[in-house]
Amino acid sequence: MTAHHERAPLADILIVDDTPANLELLNIMLKDRGYRVRAAISGQLALQAIEVEPPDVILLDIMMPRMDGYEVCERLKAQESTRHIPIIFISAMHESQNIIHAFEVGGVDYITKPFSEQEVIARVENHLKIVQQRRQLIESYETLDRLKSRFIRSATHDLKNPLNLIRGCISILKTMDYETFTDQGQQYVEYIDQGARQMQSLITDILDLAKLKTGTSLSPEPVSLEPFIVDTMAAFEVIAYDKRITLTAKFPDEEIIVQIDREQMRRALDNLLSNALKYTAEQGHVVIRMSKDETAGTVHISVRDNGQGIAEEDLDRIFDEFYRIDTPQNRQIEGTGLGLSIVKMIIEQHNGSIEVESGVDEGSDFRIVLPLE
Ligand code: ADP
């Protein structure tokens, strides 16, 4: 046994300076501390080194020919994968103007030459500590998020059985003994029924969303869209008839086949159709229109209604979980506020997108865009 232990490198530091003497000085200084040090003699070479392997911290000279330190920094900050790497500027210039600009382009610190060894080490260590704390924070957040969804899922799941019991009893009451109830008694049973239905939708939606979030993969298969949409619409004919809303569809002449997960896409369309019928007054119109954009290689499915519409300020938020537009009128309409979040997630898992155009009292047009391939 020897007293000397080979220490694992503490962290990976990249030094960028066009003066070899400076590189050498910093290199020795940091290597002595056990850091893994890489050196780059120009901005261009630094960017290449970072792309191969992003370092934990960068010491960056400002004055360099061709590409100066500011530009290197700006490029790194503009890119998602390198944005978080702390950059400490090093420069002989100490006019406050340069210091300010260094921070403006995204630097976290500034060292002026000539520097003392202690100063460089102290600043590097500080920023490495922040990097480490940031990583720990992200990890804790992810763990918390996982635990939260697991808890929601199991708690929601456990509500299923008691709720089924309640619903079962309600339906027995309604068939068997309903006539013996007073009017008020019947009214209470009706309320319980309504509440139980609402709870059932909430449980189904929360579990659906949780399942989608865990990223369970889709099972796509080639589906001819016209019969698929016609079939989906059929389930809504009774509701439309009851509200005397016309429910129609327009399809292109040619057959359009796309790769979709039948069950999921069905759920997305169900939600859009159900909303269109819910938020449209009696005698309104709901139209589904499908079209193909040959140049973009996409197919568009639009669900349009001439109902109450959505105000500009709510448009950004309607896809948020649990967001419902709170109007006296809407309070009478059953819903969970999860439908559109589910739709959005399903469409995005199909590499598609969803947009909406709407105005108060003008109706709404929800448009799904899906890739043809
Ligand atoms: P909900 O269960 O409340 O219907 P959604 O996520 O499906 O939840 O929709 C969120 C909100 O967006 C609804 O509460 C409603 O206010 C509004 N909304 C959705 N679709 C329409 C529509 N076709 N017309 C008007 N408002 C709509």
XYZ file of C-alpha atoms and ligand atoms in Angstrom:
400
model
C 0.000 0.000 0.000
C 1.254 3.435 -0.790
C 0.106 6.624 0.800
C -0.529 8.105 -2.607
C -3.993 7.677 -4.068
C -4.765 8.338 -7.661
C -7.706 10.756 -7.477
C -10.461 10.696 -10.034
C -10.551 13.936 -12.047
C -12.786 16.418 -10.239
C -14.390 18.037 -13.238
C -13.809 18.792 -16.885
C -12.623 22.324 -17.617
C -12.071 23.842 -21.043
C -9.632 26.749 -21.372
C -9.863 28.897 -24.485
C -7.030 31.360 -25.156
C -5.019 32.263 -28.257
C -1.802 32.771 -26.248
C -0.074 29.408 -25.660
C 1.725 30.751 -22.567
C -1.611 31.577 -20.902
C -3.032 28.190 -21.765
C -0.015 26.497 -20.271
C -0.216 28.522 -17.063
C -3.897 27.797 -16.468
C -3.447 24.198 -17.528
C -0.785 23.535 -14.891
C -2.688 25.442 -12.246
C -5.887 23.465 -12.693
C -4.323 20.075 -13.371
C -2.470 20.390 -10.072
C -5.855 20.540 -8.423
C -6.901 17.289 -10.042
C -9.180 18.750 -12.698
C -9.335 17.296 -16.148
C -8.258 20.157 -18.392
C -8.648 20.614 -22.121
C -7.226 23.547 -24.038
C -8.350 25.260 -27.240
C -6.283 27.860 -29.060
C -9.186 29.497 -30.942
C -12.931 30.062 -30.680
C -13.574 27.697 -33.559
C -11.586 24.868 -31.981
C -13.318 25.502 -28.664
C -16.754 25.052 -30.269
C -15.603 21.783 -31.823
C -14.256 20.489 -28.512
C -17.499 21.416 -26.763
C -19.569 19.658 -29.371
C -17.568 16.452 -28.935
C -17.936 16.605 -25.162
C -19.456 19.489 -23.216
C -17.195 20.526 -20.309
C -18.448 21.409 -16.819
C -17.058 24.943 -16.983
C -15.322 27.128 -19.587
C -12.565 29.699 -19.052
C -12.802 31.974 -22.060
C -10.435 34.680 -23.286
C -12.179 37.689 -24.849
C -9.625 39.049 -27.308
C -8.974 36.412 -29.939
C -8.549 36.777 -33.698
C -11.406 35.729 -36.054
C -13.919 34.666 -33.410
C -13.702 36.524 -30.107
C -14.861 35.259 -26.724
C -18.157 37.143 -26.840
C -19.137 35.380 -30.047
C -18.161 31.949 -28.705
C -20.294 32.660 -25.652
C -23.278 33.866 -27.661
C -23.192 30.775 -29.834
C -23.100 28.489 -26.824
C -25.957 30.335 -25.139
C -28.073 30.098 -28.293
C -27.942 26.309 -28.272
C -30.087 24.232 -25.935
C -27.430 21.562 -25.334
C -24.704 24.017 -24.265
C -26.736 26.861 -22.772
C -26.231 25.717 -19.190
C -22.400 25.500 -19.226
C -21.018 28.303 -17.040
C -18.560 30.591 -18.838
C -15.938 32.567 -16.944
C -14.393 35.293 -19.075
C -10.700 36.044 -18.781
C -9.279 39.249 -20.122
C -6.485 41.729 -19.672
C -8.905 44.551 -20.191
C -10.602 45.702 -17.087
C -12.666 48.602 -18.318
C -16.128 48.178 -16.871
C -17.607 48.292 -20.390
C -16.056 44.913 -21.214
C -17.163 43.406 -17.958
C -20.735 44.502 -18.556
C -20.722 43.114 -22.091
C -19.322 39.806 -20.814
C -22.326 39.450 -18.520
C -24.731 40.631 -21.199
C -23.757 37.841 -23.580
C -24.299 35.278 -20.815
C -20.989 34.956 -18.920
C -21.296 34.067 -15.221
C -18.030 35.557 -14.056
C -15.059 37.675 -15.089
C -11.382 37.416 -14.203
C -8.860 40.095 -15.152
C -5.280 39.370 -16.071
C -2.898 39.161 -14.371
C -4.791 36.841 -12.074
C -3.783 35.095 -8.890
C -3.943 31.335 -8.718
C -6.206 31.431 -5.675
C -8.668 33.688 -7.438
C -8.964 31.447 -10.485
C -9.376 28.316 -8.355
C -11.914 29.965 -6.064
C -14.064 31.173 -8.957
C -13.887 27.853 -10.807
C -14.826 25.949 -7.662
C -17.726 28.271 -6.981
C -19.233 27.710 -10.376
C -18.662 23.983 -10.276
C -20.525 23.903 -6.984
C -23.437 25.744 -8.566
C -23.426 23.272 -11.484
C -23.554 20.383 -9.044
C -26.359 21.928 -7.007
C -28.315 22.576 -10.170
C -27.933 18.932 -11.177
C -29.091 17.750 -7.759
C -32.064 20.066 -7.928
C -33.103 18.707 -11.328
C -32.730 15.138 -10.041
C -34.818 15.841 -6.942
C -37.436 17.532 -9.055
C -37.621 14.549 -11.396
C -37.900 12.126 -8.484
C -40.623 14.255 -6.941
C -42.479 14.387 -10.228
C -42.288 10.607 -10.596
C -43.516 10.075 -7.039
C -46.311 12.565 -7.561
C -47.601 10.827 -10.687
C -47.268 7.424 -9.067
C -49.257 8.638 -6.076
C -51.959 10.237 -8.218
C -52.222 7.111 -10.312
C -52.588 4.698 -7.431
C -54.928 6.945 -5.428
C -57.109 7.484 -8.480
C -57.068 3.817 -9.252
C -58.240 2.999 -5.728
C -61.250 5.266 -6.188
C -62.523 3.152 -9.042
C -64.039 0.311 -7.011
C -65.960 2.360 -4.431
C -67.234 4.544 -7.221
C -68.441 1.545 -9.199
C -70.272 0.421 -6.068
C -71.977 3.817 -5.762
C -72.955 3.819 -9.427
C -74.250 0.272 -9.169
C -76.437 1.191 -6.199
C -77.746 4.276 -7.948
C -78.856 2.260 -10.930
C -80.575 -0.276 -8.661
C -82.346 2.550 -6.828
C -83.445 4.046 -10.108
C -84.980 0.861 -11.392
C -86.228 -0.886 -8.299
C -87.502 1.544 -5.712
C -87.611 4.809 -7.603
C -91.408 5.076 -7.625
C -91.608 4.846 -3.843
C -89.358 7.923 -3.484
C -90.803 11.383 -2.906
C -90.037 14.001 -5.531
C -87.335 15.360 -3.287
C -85.887 11.894 -2.763
C -85.729 11.399 -6.520
C -84.028 14.762 -6.856
C -81.324 13.701 -4.379
C -80.728 10.441 -6.221
C -80.347 12.517 -9.390
C -77.729 14.716 -7.691
C -75.779 11.691 -6.448
C -75.908 10.259 -9.950
C -74.587 13.477 -11.451
C -71.774 13.712 -8.906
C -70.793 10.076 -9.437
C -70.750 10.566 -13.217
C -68.540 13.610 -12.874
C -66.181 11.700 -10.592
C -66.069 8.818 -13.039
C -65.017 11.122 -15.902
C -62.380 12.693 -13.706
C -60.924 9.316 -12.766
C -60.930 8.123 -16.365
C -59.292 11.337 -17.588
C -56.634 11.409 -14.866
C -55.708 7.784 -15.501
C -55.664 8.316 -19.276
C -53.429 11.326 -18.949
C -51.109 9.552 -16.497
C -50.821 6.640 -18.902
C -50.039 8.968 -21.810
C -47.424 10.766 -19.728
C -45.509 7.625 -18.928
C -44.959 7.524 -22.666
C -46.560 4.175 -23.320
C -45.765 3.698 -26.957
C -48.473 3.948 -29.578
C -49.544 1.058 -31.742
C -49.828 2.735 -35.118
C -51.416 0.993 -38.057
C -52.496 2.202 -41.490
C -55.995 3.628 -41.163
C -58.228 5.013 -43.888
C -59.398 8.288 -42.368
C -62.840 8.733 -43.916
C -64.470 5.558 -42.559
C -62.611 6.080 -39.287
C -64.070 9.565 -38.837
C -67.559 8.505 -39.951
C -67.452 5.741 -37.405
C -66.323 8.119 -34.650
C -69.103 10.572 -35.510
C -71.778 7.897 -35.317
C -71.454 7.739 -31.536
C -72.424 11.417 -31.310
C -75.513 11.341 -33.488
C -77.911 10.895 -30.585
C -76.456 13.813 -28.614
C -76.540 16.002 -31.736
C -80.129 14.974 -32.444
C -81.192 15.775 -28.875
C -79.729 19.283 -29.157
C -81.006 19.624 -32.739
C -77.437 20.306 -33.858
C -76.494 19.309 -37.396
C -73.399 17.113 -37.467
C -71.859 16.826 -40.918
C -68.550 15.973 -42.570
C -66.687 16.896 -45.736
C -64.048 14.607 -47.189
C -61.732 14.859 -50.217
C -62.432 12.546 -53.161
C -59.283 10.509 -52.764
C -58.764 8.022 -49.980
C -56.319 9.159 -47.298
C -54.484 6.572 -45.254
C -52.284 7.474 -42.296
C -50.395 5.588 -39.621
C -52.277 6.132 -36.369
C -53.067 4.419 -33.123
C -56.780 3.791 -33.603
C -57.781 3.818 -29.977
C -55.819 6.960 -29.073
C -56.854 8.942 -32.135
C -60.411 7.921 -31.499
C -60.122 9.327 -28.004
C -58.721 12.622 -29.347
C -61.515 13.017 -31.896
C -64.126 11.990 -29.314
C -62.947 14.797 -27.058
C -63.073 17.416 -29.808
C -66.507 16.316 -30.981
C -67.840 16.128 -27.469
C -66.595 19.677 -26.776
C -68.049 21.017 -30.032
C -71.457 19.616 -29.072
C -71.180 20.656 -25.419
C -70.207 24.261 -26.111
C -72.669 24.856 -28.937
C -76.262 25.899 -28.268
C -79.315 24.097 -29.655
C -79.800 24.221 -33.403
C -76.130 24.912 -34.016
C -73.827 23.292 -36.559
C -70.785 21.095 -36.160
C -68.705 20.251 -39.219
C -65.730 17.943 -39.582
C -63.565 18.665 -42.559
C -60.599 16.696 -43.790
C -58.059 17.883 -46.342
C -54.618 17.015 -47.584
C -51.677 19.378 -47.955
C -49.558 17.689 -50.615
C -46.606 20.115 -50.403
C -46.358 19.995 -46.622
C -46.997 16.242 -46.608
C -49.751 16.606 -44.019
C -53.406 15.873 -43.510
C -55.689 18.301 -41.672
C -58.746 17.351 -39.684
C -60.831 20.265 -38.523
C -63.686 20.136 -36.029
C -65.632 23.342 -36.326
C -68.665 24.582 -34.446
C -70.676 27.785 -34.389
C -71.084 27.748 -30.627
C -70.082 30.080 -27.826
C -66.447 30.387 -28.921
C -63.384 31.140 -26.825
C -62.015 34.552 -25.864
C -58.554 35.506 -27.095
C -57.081 35.553 -23.562
C -58.227 31.978 -22.877
C -56.904 30.472 -26.112
C -53.402 29.880 -24.737
C -54.651 28.125 -21.649
C -57.398 25.781 -22.793
C -54.844 23.016 -23.440
C -53.561 23.276 -19.842
C -54.508 20.532 -17.422
C -57.690 21.268 -15.456
C -58.221 24.595 -17.187
C -61.880 25.389 -17.745
C -63.242 28.741 -18.787
C -65.274 29.898 -15.846
C -68.548 31.430 -16.990
C -71.987 30.985 -15.423
C -72.985 29.221 -18.626
C -70.028 26.791 -18.450
C -70.669 25.912 -14.821
C -73.800 24.094 -16.012
C -71.723 21.992 -18.414
C -70.044 18.883 -17.070
C -66.318 18.577 -17.706
C -62.955 17.889 -16.114
C -60.736 20.410 -17.870
C -58.503 17.534 -18.956
C -59.991 16.739 -22.367
C -57.889 19.092 -24.446
C -54.652 18.233 -22.595
C -55.332 14.613 -23.500
C -56.029 15.547 -27.128
C -52.827 17.583 -27.373
C -50.714 14.832 -25.890
C -52.142 12.207 -28.234
C -51.657 14.373 -31.315
C -48.081 15.243 -30.329
C -47.291 11.578 -29.796
C -48.358 11.119 -33.412
C -45.807 13.824 -34.376
C -48.687 16.106 -35.232
C -49.901 19.407 -33.883
C -53.170 21.006 -32.916
C -54.239 24.602 -33.281
C -57.421 26.486 -32.641
C -59.104 29.498 -34.110
C -61.990 30.950 -32.193
C -63.803 34.081 -31.162
C -66.553 34.721 -28.634
C -69.963 34.003 -30.187
C -68.251 33.112 -33.471
C -67.640 29.434 -32.791
C -64.411 27.468 -32.677
C -62.294 25.592 -35.174
C -59.920 22.964 -33.755
C -57.465 21.769 -36.381
C -55.360 18.640 -36.126
C -52.358 18.404 -38.440
C -50.847 14.944 -38.934
C -47.856 13.861 -41.026
C -48.849 11.699 -44.000
C -45.817 9.425 -43.630
P -63.714 20.307 -20.334
O -63.809 19.004 -19.641
O -63.961 21.457 -19.405
O -64.532 20.376 -21.569
P -61.380 20.579 -22.043
O -59.923 20.441 -21.708
O -61.920 19.671 -23.075
O -62.158 20.444 -20.686
O -61.637 22.072 -22.490
C -61.129 23.154 -21.709
C -62.024 24.364 -21.836
O -61.947 24.909 -23.148
C -63.502 24.071 -21.626
O -63.828 24.122 -20.257
C -64.195 25.151 -22.437
O -64.312 26.307 -21.660
C -63.201 25.422 -23.560
N -63.609 24.753 -24.821
C -63.160 23.574 -25.300
N -63.713 23.268 -26.487
C -64.540 24.294 -26.781
C -65.429 24.599 -27.885
N -65.563 23.772 -28.943
N -66.116 25.767 -27.829
C -65.981 26.608 -26.788
N -65.185 26.377 -25.732
C -64.464 25.244 -25.715
